[in-house]
Amino acid sequence: MGKFDGVLLASDFDNTLLYTEEALRTGGPVPPLPERNREALTYFMDQGGRFAIATGRALAAFLRHAEDVPMNAPGVVCNGAAIYDFEKGEYVEAAMLDAAARQRGQEALDRFPGVAVEAYHIDNVIHVVRPNEVSRQHEYMTKATLTEAPSLLEVPLPLGKLLFEADHEKLEQVLAFLVAKGWAEDYELIFSVSHLLEMTIKGANKGGMVRRLAARLGISMDRVYCVGDEANDLSMLQAAAQGFAPANASAAVRESGAVIVGHARDGAIADVVEILDRRYG
């Protein structure tokens, strides 16, 4: 028995567990996991806690990091479209986009030249339509190969999410277009960072999947803690008994009521574990 028995800690990956922003901006190497985080998570799990990743990345873009992340619970991937059991190597939950999403996404591409879209297939294939500088930077940073397609209509189903890529002003126009069409009623439309607009089926967000994960593990939501830095993390921060955010978090997250800890590059997750250590001491 350990002090963290029956406690679930779920963390975003990019710029929360690991600070990847500089690698994305400069094209430099992705840094290693901060040793403080590694030691803290090992302690947390040794004391009975369950640790899970909750990332916007497709499985293909996270798998190369999975072996380096101490975790002992299935993880939320694709921004809440699925739960993946890394130990068994299989999906245990999935909420796929409907077939209409391809047509609607293509309409947005036709309306806004210069916008790219990544389409995340459940079988770990990431297709890209009309790749641009953002998609090329994203491919370099994630090291997940993009397979180019001439149109979203030619991308095979099932798809977990669409990821629109452009500068923020252009993506705001894409978002307004999708909302004006009435499609926001059918999909989650969330910025993961300023130049990435995520589209998943309604209800497929990090908060919803963390709830499902906790239920699978038999853990009450009043013993679930979440950490994230961007708008796509808000649903799980609000679902948790307490949400936490690194000091580098976006303004929306900092103003959400989350407890602010240290910067992601310095081991923000270790700060969270220290807080939980005192809470369950």
PDB file of C-alpha atoms in Angstrom:
ATOM      1  CA  MET A   1       0.000   0.000   0.000  1.00  0.00           C
ATOM      2  CA  GLY A   2       1.231   3.493  -0.840  1.00  0.00           C
ATOM      3  CA  LYS A   3       0.036   7.003  -0.116  1.00  0.00           C
ATOM      4  CA  PHE A   4      -1.071   7.478  -3.755  1.00  0.00           C
ATOM      5  CA  ASP A   5      -3.180   4.318  -4.039  1.00  0.00           C
ATOM      6  CA  GLY A   6      -6.341   5.203  -5.983  1.00  0.00           C
ATOM      7  CA  VAL A   7      -4.896   8.494  -7.327  1.00  0.00           C
ATOM      8  CA  LEU A   8      -4.631   9.277 -11.043  1.00  0.00           C
ATOM      9  CA  LEU A   9      -2.339  11.984 -12.408  1.00  0.00           C
ATOM     10  CA  ALA A  10      -2.784  12.822 -16.112  1.00  0.00           C
ATOM     11  CA  SER A  11      -0.447  15.182 -17.930  1.00  0.00           C
ATOM     12  CA  ASP A  12      -0.214  16.816 -21.302  1.00  0.00           C
ATOM     13  CA  PHE A  13       3.067  16.031 -23.082  1.00  0.00           C
ATOM     14  CA  ASP A  14       4.301  19.016 -25.133  1.00  0.00           C
ATOM     15  CA  ASN A  15       5.298  22.024 -23.036  1.00  0.00           C
ATOM     16  CA  THR A  16       3.998  20.395 -19.865  1.00  0.00           C
ATOM     17  CA  LEU A  17       5.813  17.127 -19.195  1.00  0.00           C
ATOM     18  CA  LEU A  18       8.487  18.049 -21.749  1.00  0.00           C
ATOM     19  CA  TYR A  19       9.249  21.535 -23.078  1.00  0.00           C
ATOM     20  CA  THR A  20       9.283  21.225 -26.880  1.00  0.00           C
ATOM     21  CA  GLU A  21       8.470  24.793 -27.912  1.00  0.00           C
ATOM     22  CA  GLU A  22      12.054  25.804 -28.631  1.00  0.00           C
ATOM     23  CA  ALA A  23      12.605  22.703 -30.780  1.00  0.00           C
ATOM     24  CA  LEU A  24       9.509  23.604 -32.789  1.00  0.00           C
ATOM     25  CA  ARG A  25      10.573  27.242 -33.232  1.00  0.00           C
ATOM     26  CA  THR A  26      14.225  26.676 -34.037  1.00  0.00           C
ATOM     27  CA  GLY A  27      14.243  23.235 -35.627  1.00  0.00           C
ATOM     28  CA  GLY A  28      16.649  22.059 -32.943  1.00  0.00           C
ATOM     29  CA  PRO A  29      16.560  18.718 -31.126  1.00  0.00           C
ATOM     30  CA  VAL A  30      13.795  17.816 -28.694  1.00  0.00           C
ATOM     31  CA  PRO A  31      15.273  17.879 -25.171  1.00  0.00           C
ATOM     32  CA  PRO A  32      15.245  14.849 -22.875  1.00  0.00           C
ATOM     33  CA  LEU A  33      12.680  14.436 -20.142  1.00  0.00           C
ATOM     34  CA  PRO A  34      13.739  16.560 -17.141  1.00  0.00           C
ATOM     35  CA  GLU A  35      15.339  14.266 -14.568  1.00  0.00           C
ATOM     36  CA  ARG A  36      13.239  15.886 -11.821  1.00  0.00           C
ATOM     37  CA  ASN A  37      10.114  14.701 -13.612  1.00  0.00           C
ATOM     38  CA  ARG A  38      11.473  11.192 -14.074  1.00  0.00           C
ATOM     39  CA  GLU A  39      12.377  10.852 -10.402  1.00  0.00           C
ATOM     40  CA  ALA A  40       9.082  12.351  -9.223  1.00  0.00           C
ATOM     41  CA  LEU A  41       6.948  10.105 -11.432  1.00  0.00           C
ATOM     42  CA  THR A  42       8.896   7.023 -10.362  1.00  0.00           C
ATOM     43  CA  TYR A  43       8.246   7.951  -6.730  1.00  0.00           C
ATOM     44  CA  PHE A  44       4.571   8.679  -7.425  1.00  0.00           C
ATOM     45  CA  MET A  45       4.057   5.285  -9.084  1.00  0.00           C
ATOM     46  CA  ASP A  46       6.099   3.431  -6.442  1.00  0.00           C
ATOM     47  CA  GLN A  47       3.658   4.885  -3.908  1.00  0.00           C
ATOM     48  CA  GLY A  48       0.693   3.392  -5.783  1.00  0.00           C
ATOM     49  CA  GLY A  49      -0.236   6.319  -8.041  1.00  0.00           C
ATOM     50  CA  ARG A  50      -1.309   5.863 -11.649  1.00  0.00           C
ATOM     51  CA  PHE A  51       0.267   8.193 -14.205  1.00  0.00           C
ATOM     52  CA  ALA A  52      -1.147   8.728 -17.695  1.00  0.00           C
ATOM     53  CA  ILE A  53      -0.256  10.856 -20.687  1.00  0.00           C
ATOM     54  CA  ALA A  54      -3.057  12.971 -22.190  1.00  0.00           C
ATOM     55  CA  THR A  55      -1.663  14.336 -25.442  1.00  0.00           C
ATOM     56  CA  GLY A  56      -2.987  16.022 -28.534  1.00  0.00           C
ATOM     57  CA  ARG A  57      -0.467  14.047 -30.557  1.00  0.00           C
ATOM     58  CA  ALA A  58      -1.472  11.153 -32.741  1.00  0.00           C
ATOM     59  CA  LEU A  59      -0.211   7.833 -31.449  1.00  0.00           C
ATOM     60  CA  ALA A  60       2.378   7.730 -34.243  1.00  0.00           C
ATOM     61  CA  ALA A  61       3.789  11.073 -33.084  1.00  0.00           C
ATOM     62  CA  PHE A  62       4.019  10.026 -29.429  1.00  0.00           C
ATOM     63  CA  LEU A  63       5.208   6.420 -29.661  1.00  0.00           C
ATOM     64  CA  ARG A  64       8.866   7.363 -30.148  1.00  0.00           C
ATOM     65  CA  HIS A  65       8.730   9.070 -26.730  1.00  0.00           C
ATOM     66  CA  ALA A  66       6.632   6.462 -24.937  1.00  0.00           C
ATOM     67  CA  GLU A  67       9.515   4.285 -23.766  1.00  0.00           C
ATOM     68  CA  ASP A  68      11.205   7.289 -22.172  1.00  0.00           C
ATOM     69  CA  VAL A  69       8.135   8.358 -20.166  1.00  0.00           C
ATOM     70  CA  PRO A  70       7.513   6.624 -16.822  1.00  0.00           C
ATOM     71  CA  MET A  71       3.819   5.697 -16.903  1.00  0.00           C
ATOM     72  CA  ASN A  72       1.668   2.857 -15.618  1.00  0.00           C
ATOM     73  CA  ALA A  73      -1.755   3.598 -17.084  1.00  0.00           C
ATOM     74  CA  PRO A  74      -3.224   3.773 -20.588  1.00  0.00           C
ATOM     75  CA  GLY A  75      -2.961   7.211 -22.154  1.00  0.00           C
ATOM     76  CA  VAL A  76      -5.261   9.661 -23.892  1.00  0.00           C
ATOM     77  CA  VAL A  77      -4.068  10.379 -27.436  1.00  0.00           C
ATOM     78  CA  CYS A  78      -5.241  12.342 -30.457  1.00  0.00           C
ATOM     79  CA  ASN A  79      -6.583  15.160 -28.272  1.00  0.00           C
ATOM     80  CA  GLY A  80      -9.186  12.926 -26.667  1.00  0.00           C
ATOM     81  CA  ALA A  81     -10.194  10.805 -29.642  1.00  0.00           C
ATOM     82  CA  ALA A  82      -8.837   7.599 -28.099  1.00  0.00           C
ATOM     83  CA  ILE A  83      -7.318   5.822 -25.115  1.00  0.00           C
ATOM     84  CA  TYR A  84      -4.335   3.605 -25.881  1.00  0.00           C
ATOM     85  CA  ASP A  85      -2.918   0.874 -23.660  1.00  0.00           C
ATOM     86  CA  PHE A  86       0.845   1.105 -24.160  1.00  0.00           C
ATOM     87  CA  GLU A  87       1.503  -2.128 -22.271  1.00  0.00           C
ATOM     88  CA  LYS A  88      -0.876  -4.173 -24.428  1.00  0.00           C
ATOM     89  CA  GLY A  89      -0.226  -2.192 -27.612  1.00  0.00           C
ATOM     90  CA  GLU A  90      -3.900  -1.597 -28.401  1.00  0.00           C
ATOM     91  CA  TYR A  91      -6.665   0.987 -28.318  1.00  0.00           C
ATOM     92  CA  VAL A  92      -9.196   0.471 -25.542  1.00  0.00           C
ATOM     93  CA  GLU A  93     -11.490   3.421 -26.325  1.00  0.00           C
ATOM     94  CA  ALA A  94     -12.058   5.416 -29.510  1.00  0.00           C
ATOM     95  CA  ALA A  95     -14.378   8.211 -30.656  1.00  0.00           C
ATOM     96  CA  MET A  96     -13.881   8.638 -34.383  1.00  0.00           C
ATOM     97  CA  LEU A  97     -14.895  11.490 -36.668  1.00  0.00           C
ATOM     98  CA  ASP A  98     -17.961  10.908 -38.799  1.00  0.00           C
ATOM     99  CA  ALA A  99     -17.643  10.483 -42.571  1.00  0.00           C
ATOM    100  CA  ALA A 100     -18.935  14.028 -43.132  1.00  0.00           C
ATOM    101  CA  ALA A 101     -15.830  15.450 -41.456  1.00  0.00           C
ATOM    102  CA  ARG A 102     -13.710  14.855 -44.562  1.00  0.00           C
ATOM    103  CA  GLN A 103     -16.094  16.773 -46.815  1.00  0.00           C
ATOM    104  CA  ARG A 104     -16.448  19.616 -44.319  1.00  0.00           C
ATOM    105  CA  GLY A 105     -12.705  19.814 -43.752  1.00  0.00           C
ATOM    106  CA  GLN A 106     -12.116  19.928 -47.500  1.00  0.00           C
ATOM    107  CA  GLU A 107     -14.608  22.773 -47.847  1.00  0.00           C
ATOM    108  CA  ALA A 108     -12.542  24.726 -45.301  1.00  0.00           C
ATOM    109  CA  LEU A 109      -9.351  24.005 -47.260  1.00  0.00           C
ATOM    110  CA  ASP A 110     -10.994  25.127 -50.510  1.00  0.00           C
ATOM    111  CA  ARG A 111     -12.171  28.318 -48.829  1.00  0.00           C
ATOM    112  CA  PHE A 112      -8.780  29.219 -47.303  1.00  0.00           C
ATOM    113  CA  PRO A 113      -5.700  28.774 -49.527  1.00  0.00           C
ATOM    114  CA  GLY A 114      -2.490  28.323 -47.583  1.00  0.00           C
ATOM    115  CA  VAL A 115      -4.072  26.255 -44.823  1.00  0.00           C
ATOM    116  CA  ALA A 116      -2.843  22.674 -44.409  1.00  0.00           C
ATOM    117  CA  VAL A 117      -4.594  19.826 -42.637  1.00  0.00           C
ATOM    118  CA  GLU A 118      -3.268  16.661 -41.041  1.00  0.00           C
ATOM    119  CA  ALA A 119      -5.709  13.743 -40.880  1.00  0.00           C
ATOM    120  CA  TYR A 120      -5.020  11.246 -38.106  1.00  0.00           C
ATOM    121  CA  HIS A 121      -5.934   7.688 -39.053  1.00  0.00           C
ATOM    122  CA  ILE A 122      -6.513   5.194 -36.247  1.00  0.00           C
ATOM    123  CA  ASP A 123      -3.879   2.846 -37.727  1.00  0.00           C
ATOM    124  CA  ASN A 124      -1.040   5.279 -36.981  1.00  0.00           C
ATOM    125  CA  VAL A 125      -0.915   6.787 -40.469  1.00  0.00           C
ATOM    126  CA  ILE A 126      -0.963  10.591 -40.604  1.00  0.00           C
ATOM    127  CA  HIS A 127      -2.022  12.044 -43.941  1.00  0.00           C
ATOM    128  CA  VAL A 128      -1.462  15.676 -44.869  1.00  0.00           C
ATOM    129  CA  VAL A 129      -3.302  17.700 -47.475  1.00  0.00           C
ATOM    130  CA  ARG A 130      -1.645  20.799 -48.925  1.00  0.00           C
ATOM    131  CA  PRO A 131       1.370  20.793 -46.555  1.00  0.00           C
ATOM    132  CA  ASN A 132       2.779  24.179 -45.566  1.00  0.00           C
ATOM    133  CA  GLU A 133       5.607  25.478 -43.390  1.00  0.00           C
ATOM    134  CA  VAL A 134       3.691  24.708 -40.189  1.00  0.00           C
ATOM    135  CA  SER A 135       3.082  21.093 -41.170  1.00  0.00           C
ATOM    136  CA  ARG A 136       6.723  20.656 -42.139  1.00  0.00           C
ATOM    137  CA  GLN A 137       7.853  22.067 -38.774  1.00  0.00           C
ATOM    138  CA  HIS A 138       5.335  19.846 -36.997  1.00  0.00           C
ATOM    139  CA  GLU A 139       6.618  16.781 -38.853  1.00  0.00           C
ATOM    140  CA  TYR A 140      10.214  17.628 -37.938  1.00  0.00           C
ATOM    141  CA  MET A 141       9.412  18.139 -34.274  1.00  0.00           C
ATOM    142  CA  THR A 142       7.228  15.037 -33.840  1.00  0.00           C
ATOM    143  CA  LYS A 143       9.354  12.835 -36.134  1.00  0.00           C
ATOM    144  CA  ALA A 144       6.070  11.310 -37.356  1.00  0.00           C
ATOM    145  CA  THR A 145       6.097  10.824 -41.127  1.00  0.00           C
ATOM    146  CA  LEU A 146       3.321  12.590 -43.029  1.00  0.00           C
ATOM    147  CA  THR A 147       1.798  10.855 -46.054  1.00  0.00           C
ATOM    148  CA  GLU A 148       0.629  13.454 -48.568  1.00  0.00           C
ATOM    149  CA  ALA A 149      -2.841  13.156 -50.077  1.00  0.00           C
ATOM    150  CA  PRO A 150      -4.316  15.331 -52.857  1.00  0.00           C
ATOM    151  CA  SER A 151      -7.618  15.790 -51.009  1.00  0.00           C
ATOM    152  CA  LEU A 152      -9.210  14.938 -47.680  1.00  0.00           C
ATOM    153  CA  LEU A 153     -11.816  13.016 -49.662  1.00  0.00           C
ATOM    154  CA  GLU A 154      -9.093  10.547 -50.622  1.00  0.00           C
ATOM    155  CA  VAL A 155      -7.885   9.980 -47.049  1.00  0.00           C
ATOM    156  CA  PRO A 156      -9.153   6.634 -45.711  1.00  0.00           C
ATOM    157  CA  LEU A 157     -11.380   6.291 -42.669  1.00  0.00           C
ATOM    158  CA  PRO A 158     -11.547   5.953 -39.690  1.00  0.00           C
ATOM    159  CA  LEU A 159     -10.058   9.260 -38.564  1.00  0.00           C
ATOM    160  CA  GLY A 160      -9.509  10.388 -34.995  1.00  0.00           C
ATOM    161  CA  LYS A 161      -9.007  14.079 -35.727  1.00  0.00           C
ATOM    162  CA  LEU A 162      -8.232  16.754 -38.275  1.00  0.00           C
ATOM    163  CA  LEU A 163      -5.519  19.277 -37.497  1.00  0.00           C
ATOM    164  CA  PHE A 164      -5.657  22.575 -39.411  1.00  0.00           C
ATOM    165  CA  GLU A 165      -2.290  24.330 -39.680  1.00  0.00           C
ATOM    166  CA  ALA A 166      -1.616  27.989 -40.489  1.00  0.00           C
ATOM    167  CA  ASP A 167      -0.917  31.273 -38.713  1.00  0.00           C
ATOM    168  CA  HIS A 168      -3.376  32.136 -35.958  1.00  0.00           C
ATOM    169  CA  GLU A 169      -5.222  34.855 -37.869  1.00  0.00           C
ATOM    170  CA  LYS A 170      -5.945  32.477 -40.750  1.00  0.00           C
ATOM    171  CA  LEU A 171      -7.061  29.718 -38.373  1.00  0.00           C
ATOM    172  CA  GLU A 172      -9.423  32.132 -36.636  1.00  0.00           C
ATOM    173  CA  GLN A 173     -11.052  32.578 -40.048  1.00  0.00           C
ATOM    174  CA  VAL A 174     -11.245  28.791 -40.480  1.00  0.00           C
ATOM    175  CA  LEU A 175     -12.863  28.476 -37.062  1.00  0.00           C
ATOM    176  CA  ALA A 176     -15.380  31.221 -37.858  1.00  0.00           C
ATOM    177  CA  PHE A 177     -16.201  29.463 -41.144  1.00  0.00           C
ATOM    178  CA  LEU A 178     -16.819  26.123 -39.419  1.00  0.00           C
ATOM    179  CA  VAL A 179     -18.969  27.780 -36.754  1.00  0.00           C
ATOM    180  CA  ALA A 180     -20.971  29.755 -39.330  1.00  0.00           C
ATOM    181  CA  LYS A 181     -21.729  26.486 -41.125  1.00  0.00           C
ATOM    182  CA  GLY A 182     -23.239  25.139 -37.894  1.00  0.00           C
ATOM    183  CA  TRP A 183     -20.638  22.392 -37.621  1.00  0.00           C
ATOM    184  CA  ALA A 184     -19.449  23.390 -34.146  1.00  0.00           C
ATOM    185  CA  GLU A 185     -22.501  21.478 -32.891  1.00  0.00           C
ATOM    186  CA  ASP A 186     -20.969  18.260 -34.260  1.00  0.00           C
ATOM    187  CA  TYR A 187     -17.281  18.719 -33.419  1.00  0.00           C
ATOM    188  CA  GLU A 188     -14.840  19.902 -30.794  1.00  0.00           C
ATOM    189  CA  LEU A 189     -12.921  22.832 -32.336  1.00  0.00           C
ATOM    190  CA  ILE A 190     -10.006  23.771 -30.092  1.00  0.00           C
ATOM    191  CA  PHE A 191      -6.648  25.507 -30.472  1.00  0.00           C
ATOM    192  CA  SER A 192      -3.852  23.329 -29.090  1.00  0.00           C
ATOM    193  CA  VAL A 193      -1.388  26.149 -29.871  1.00  0.00           C
ATOM    194  CA  SER A 194      -1.899  29.335 -31.852  1.00  0.00           C
ATOM    195  CA  HIS A 195      -1.030  27.727 -35.211  1.00  0.00           C
ATOM    196  CA  LEU A 196      -2.869  24.404 -34.706  1.00  0.00           C
ATOM    197  CA  LEU A 197      -6.669  24.066 -34.730  1.00  0.00           C
ATOM    198  CA  GLU A 198      -7.936  20.641 -33.642  1.00  0.00           C
ATOM    199  CA  MET A 199     -11.185  19.046 -34.835  1.00  0.00           C
ATOM    200  CA  THR A 200     -12.542  15.914 -33.136  1.00  0.00           C
ATOM    201  CA  ILE A 201     -16.044  14.479 -32.836  1.00  0.00           C
ATOM    202  CA  LYS A 202     -18.246  16.215 -30.247  1.00  0.00           C
ATOM    203  CA  GLY A 203     -17.398  14.977 -26.774  1.00  0.00           C
ATOM    204  CA  ALA A 204     -13.982  13.645 -27.820  1.00  0.00           C
ATOM    205  CA  ASN A 205     -11.764  15.884 -25.724  1.00  0.00           C
ATOM    206  CA  LYS A 206      -9.162  15.311 -23.058  1.00  0.00           C
ATOM    207  CA  GLY A 207     -11.608  15.862 -20.213  1.00  0.00           C
ATOM    208  CA  GLY A 208     -14.092  13.300 -21.503  1.00  0.00           C
ATOM    209  CA  MET A 209     -11.424  10.671 -22.097  1.00  0.00           C
ATOM    210  CA  VAL A 210      -9.749  11.249 -18.721  1.00  0.00           C
ATOM    211  CA  ARG A 211     -13.152  10.592 -17.160  1.00  0.00           C
ATOM    212  CA  ARG A 212     -13.429   7.344 -19.126  1.00  0.00           C
ATOM    213  CA  LEU A 213      -9.895   6.379 -18.160  1.00  0.00           C
ATOM    214  CA  ALA A 214     -10.570   7.012 -14.468  1.00  0.00           C
ATOM    215  CA  ALA A 215     -13.713   4.868 -14.680  1.00  0.00           C
ATOM    216  CA  ARG A 216     -11.711   2.051 -16.299  1.00  0.00           C
ATOM    217  CA  LEU A 217      -9.184   2.229 -13.476  1.00  0.00           C
ATOM    218  CA  GLY A 218     -11.882   2.398 -10.798  1.00  0.00           C
ATOM    219  CA  ILE A 219     -10.714   5.813  -9.629  1.00  0.00           C
ATOM    220  CA  SER A 220     -13.107   8.509  -8.446  1.00  0.00           C
ATOM    221  CA  MET A 221     -12.814  11.896 -10.124  1.00  0.00           C
ATOM    222  CA  ASP A 222     -12.195  13.489  -6.724  1.00  0.00           C
ATOM    223  CA  ARG A 223      -8.820  11.709  -6.799  1.00  0.00           C
ATOM    224  CA  VAL A 224      -7.900  12.696 -10.345  1.00  0.00           C
ATOM    225  CA  TYR A 225      -5.367  15.479 -10.999  1.00  0.00           C
ATOM    226  CA  CYS A 226      -4.505  16.912 -14.417  1.00  0.00           C
ATOM    227  CA  VAL A 227      -1.732  19.118 -15.773  1.00  0.00           C
ATOM    228  CA  GLY A 228      -1.734  21.082 -19.029  1.00  0.00           C
ATOM    229  CA  ASP A 229      -0.660  24.301 -20.697  1.00  0.00           C
ATOM    230  CA  GLU A 230      -3.035  25.072 -23.580  1.00  0.00           C
ATOM    231  CA  ALA A 231      -6.729  25.555 -24.399  1.00  0.00           C
ATOM    232  CA  ASN A 232      -7.141  21.918 -25.435  1.00  0.00           C
ATOM    233  CA  ASP A 233      -6.216  20.969 -21.839  1.00  0.00           C
ATOM    234  CA  LEU A 234      -8.955  23.038 -20.221  1.00  0.00           C
ATOM    235  CA  SER A 235     -11.579  20.283 -20.361  1.00  0.00           C
ATOM    236  CA  MET A 236      -9.432  17.922 -18.291  1.00  0.00           C
ATOM    237  CA  LEU A 237      -8.212  20.653 -15.933  1.00  0.00           C
ATOM    238  CA  GLN A 238     -11.845  21.481 -15.194  1.00  0.00           C
ATOM    239  CA  ALA A 239     -12.847  17.824 -14.835  1.00  0.00           C
ATOM    240  CA  ALA A 240     -10.099  17.110 -12.305  1.00  0.00           C
ATOM    241  CA  ALA A 241     -10.278  17.462  -8.543  1.00  0.00           C
ATOM    242  CA  GLN A 242      -7.522  20.014  -9.121  1.00  0.00           C
ATOM    243  CA  GLY A 243      -5.958  21.269 -12.314  1.00  0.00           C
ATOM    244  CA  PHE A 244      -2.317  22.344 -12.514  1.00  0.00           C
ATOM    245  CA  ALA A 245      -0.416  24.304 -15.160  1.00  0.00           C
ATOM    246  CA  PRO A 246       3.244  25.078 -15.824  1.00  0.00           C
ATOM    247  CA  ALA A 247       4.388  28.687 -15.655  1.00  0.00           C
ATOM    248  CA  ASN A 248       4.656  28.742 -19.458  1.00  0.00           C
ATOM    249  CA  ALA A 249       0.921  28.023 -19.876  1.00  0.00           C
ATOM    250  CA  SER A 250      -1.295  30.130 -22.127  1.00  0.00           C
ATOM    251  CA  ALA A 251      -3.303  33.002 -20.661  1.00  0.00           C
ATOM    252  CA  ALA A 252      -6.549  31.017 -20.935  1.00  0.00           C
ATOM    253  CA  VAL A 253      -5.100  28.241 -18.784  1.00  0.00           C
ATOM    254  CA  ARG A 254      -3.486  30.598 -16.259  1.00  0.00           C
ATOM    255  CA  GLU A 255      -6.854  32.312 -15.808  1.00  0.00           C
ATOM    256  CA  SER A 256      -8.798  29.043 -15.489  1.00  0.00           C
ATOM    257  CA  GLY A 257      -8.211  28.488 -11.788  1.00  0.00           C
ATOM    258  CA  ALA A 258      -5.416  25.970 -12.308  1.00  0.00           C
ATOM    259  CA  VAL A 259      -2.621  25.970  -9.726  1.00  0.00           C
ATOM    260  CA  ILE A 260       0.474  27.410 -11.422  1.00  0.00           C
ATOM    261  CA  VAL A 261       3.748  25.571 -10.814  1.00  0.00           C
ATOM    262  CA  GLY A 262       7.226  25.960 -12.317  1.00  0.00           C
ATOM    263  CA  HIS A 263       8.203  26.143 -15.968  1.00  0.00           C
ATOM    264  CA  ALA A 264       7.951  22.958 -18.022  1.00  0.00           C
ATOM    265  CA  ARG A 265      11.661  23.058 -18.860  1.00  0.00           C
ATOM    266  CA  ASP A 266      12.472  22.943 -15.126  1.00  0.00           C
ATOM    267  CA  GLY A 267      10.307  19.947 -14.238  1.00  0.00           C
ATOM    268  CA  ALA A 268       6.770  21.226 -13.639  1.00  0.00           C
ATOM    269  CA  ILE A 269       5.416  17.716 -13.069  1.00  0.00           C
ATOM    270  CA  ALA A 270       7.841  17.245 -10.179  1.00  0.00           C
ATOM    271  CA  ASP A 271       6.329  20.369  -8.611  1.00  0.00           C
ATOM    272  CA  VAL A 272       2.861  18.825  -8.927  1.00  0.00           C
ATOM    273  CA  VAL A 273       3.996  15.550  -7.330  1.00  0.00           C
ATOM    274  CA  GLU A 274       5.497  17.522  -4.436  1.00  0.00           C
ATOM    275  CA  ILE A 275       2.125  19.222  -3.879  1.00  0.00           C
ATOM    276  CA  LEU A 276       0.318  15.875  -3.988  1.00  0.00           C
ATOM    277  CA  ASP A 277       2.925  14.410  -1.632  1.00  0.00           C
ATOM    278  CA  ARG A 278       1.991  17.018   0.958  1.00  0.00           C
ATOM    279  CA  ARG A 279      -1.735  16.562   0.292  1.00  0.00           C
ATOM    280  CA  TYR A 280      -1.611  12.809   0.819  1.00  0.00           C
ATOM    281  CA  GLY A 281       1.115  12.845   3.453  1.00  0.00           C
TER     282      GLY A 281
END
